[in-house]
GROMACS .gro file of C-alpha atoms in nm:
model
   52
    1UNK     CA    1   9.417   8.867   9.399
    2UNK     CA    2   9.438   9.188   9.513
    3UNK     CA    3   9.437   9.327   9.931
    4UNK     CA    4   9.247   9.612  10.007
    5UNK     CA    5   9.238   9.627  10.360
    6UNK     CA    6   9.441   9.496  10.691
    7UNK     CA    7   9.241   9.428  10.986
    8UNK     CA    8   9.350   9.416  11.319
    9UNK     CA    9   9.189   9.300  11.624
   10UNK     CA   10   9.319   9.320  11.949
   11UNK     CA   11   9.203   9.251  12.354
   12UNK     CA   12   9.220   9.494  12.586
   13UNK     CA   13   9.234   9.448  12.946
   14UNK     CA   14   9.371   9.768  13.188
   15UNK     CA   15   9.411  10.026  12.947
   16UNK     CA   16   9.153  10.271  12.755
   17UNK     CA   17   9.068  10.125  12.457
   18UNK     CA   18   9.056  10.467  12.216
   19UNK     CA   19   9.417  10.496  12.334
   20UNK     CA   20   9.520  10.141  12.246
   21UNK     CA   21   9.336  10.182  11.899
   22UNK     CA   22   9.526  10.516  11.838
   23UNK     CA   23   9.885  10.356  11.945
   24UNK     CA   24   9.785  10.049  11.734
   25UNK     CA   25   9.685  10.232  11.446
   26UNK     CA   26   9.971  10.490  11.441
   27UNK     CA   27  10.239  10.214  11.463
   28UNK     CA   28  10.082   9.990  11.159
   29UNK     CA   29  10.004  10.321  10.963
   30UNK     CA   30  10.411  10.365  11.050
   31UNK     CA   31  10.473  10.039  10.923
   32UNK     CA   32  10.300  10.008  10.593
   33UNK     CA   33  10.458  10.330  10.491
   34UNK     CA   34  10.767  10.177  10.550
   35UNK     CA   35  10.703   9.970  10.265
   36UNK     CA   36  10.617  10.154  10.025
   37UNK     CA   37  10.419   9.978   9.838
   38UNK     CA   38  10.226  10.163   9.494
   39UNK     CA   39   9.847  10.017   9.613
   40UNK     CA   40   9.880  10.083  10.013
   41UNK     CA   41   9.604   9.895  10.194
   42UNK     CA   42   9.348  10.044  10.430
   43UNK     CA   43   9.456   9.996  10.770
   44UNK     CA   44   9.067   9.899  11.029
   45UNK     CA   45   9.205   9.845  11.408
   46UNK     CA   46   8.891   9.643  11.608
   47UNK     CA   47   8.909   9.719  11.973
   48UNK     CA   48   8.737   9.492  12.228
   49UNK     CA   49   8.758   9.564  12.610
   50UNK     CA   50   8.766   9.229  12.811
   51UNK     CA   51   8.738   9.266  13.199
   52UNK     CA   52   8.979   9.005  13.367
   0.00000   0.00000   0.00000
C-alpha cells in the first residue's frame, strides 16, 4: 500500500486561520523533507475556525 497524501486538520480559535494554515504547512513541508524519503507525500492542511 502506497501513501499519497498527509492530511491535517486543525481548530482554530484566536488566531487568523490563513496564518495558522501557512505556519502549519511550512513546518510539516519542513518535516517531511527531513526525511527524505524517494516518493514524498502531498502535504493538504484543513483549517476550521471555531468561535469559543
Amino acid at each position: 500500500m502506497r501513501r499519497h497524501r498527509i492530511l491535517a486538520r486543525t481548530d482554530v480559535h484566536f488566531r487568523d486561520p490563513r496564518q495558522v494554515k501557512a505556519d502549519l504547512a511550512a513546518v510539516l513541508d519542513d518535516e517531511r523533507d527531513r526525511l527524505a524519503l524517494s516518493h514524498p507525500p502531498r502535504i493538504v492542511v484543513r483549517v476550521r475556525q471555531r468561535t469559543p
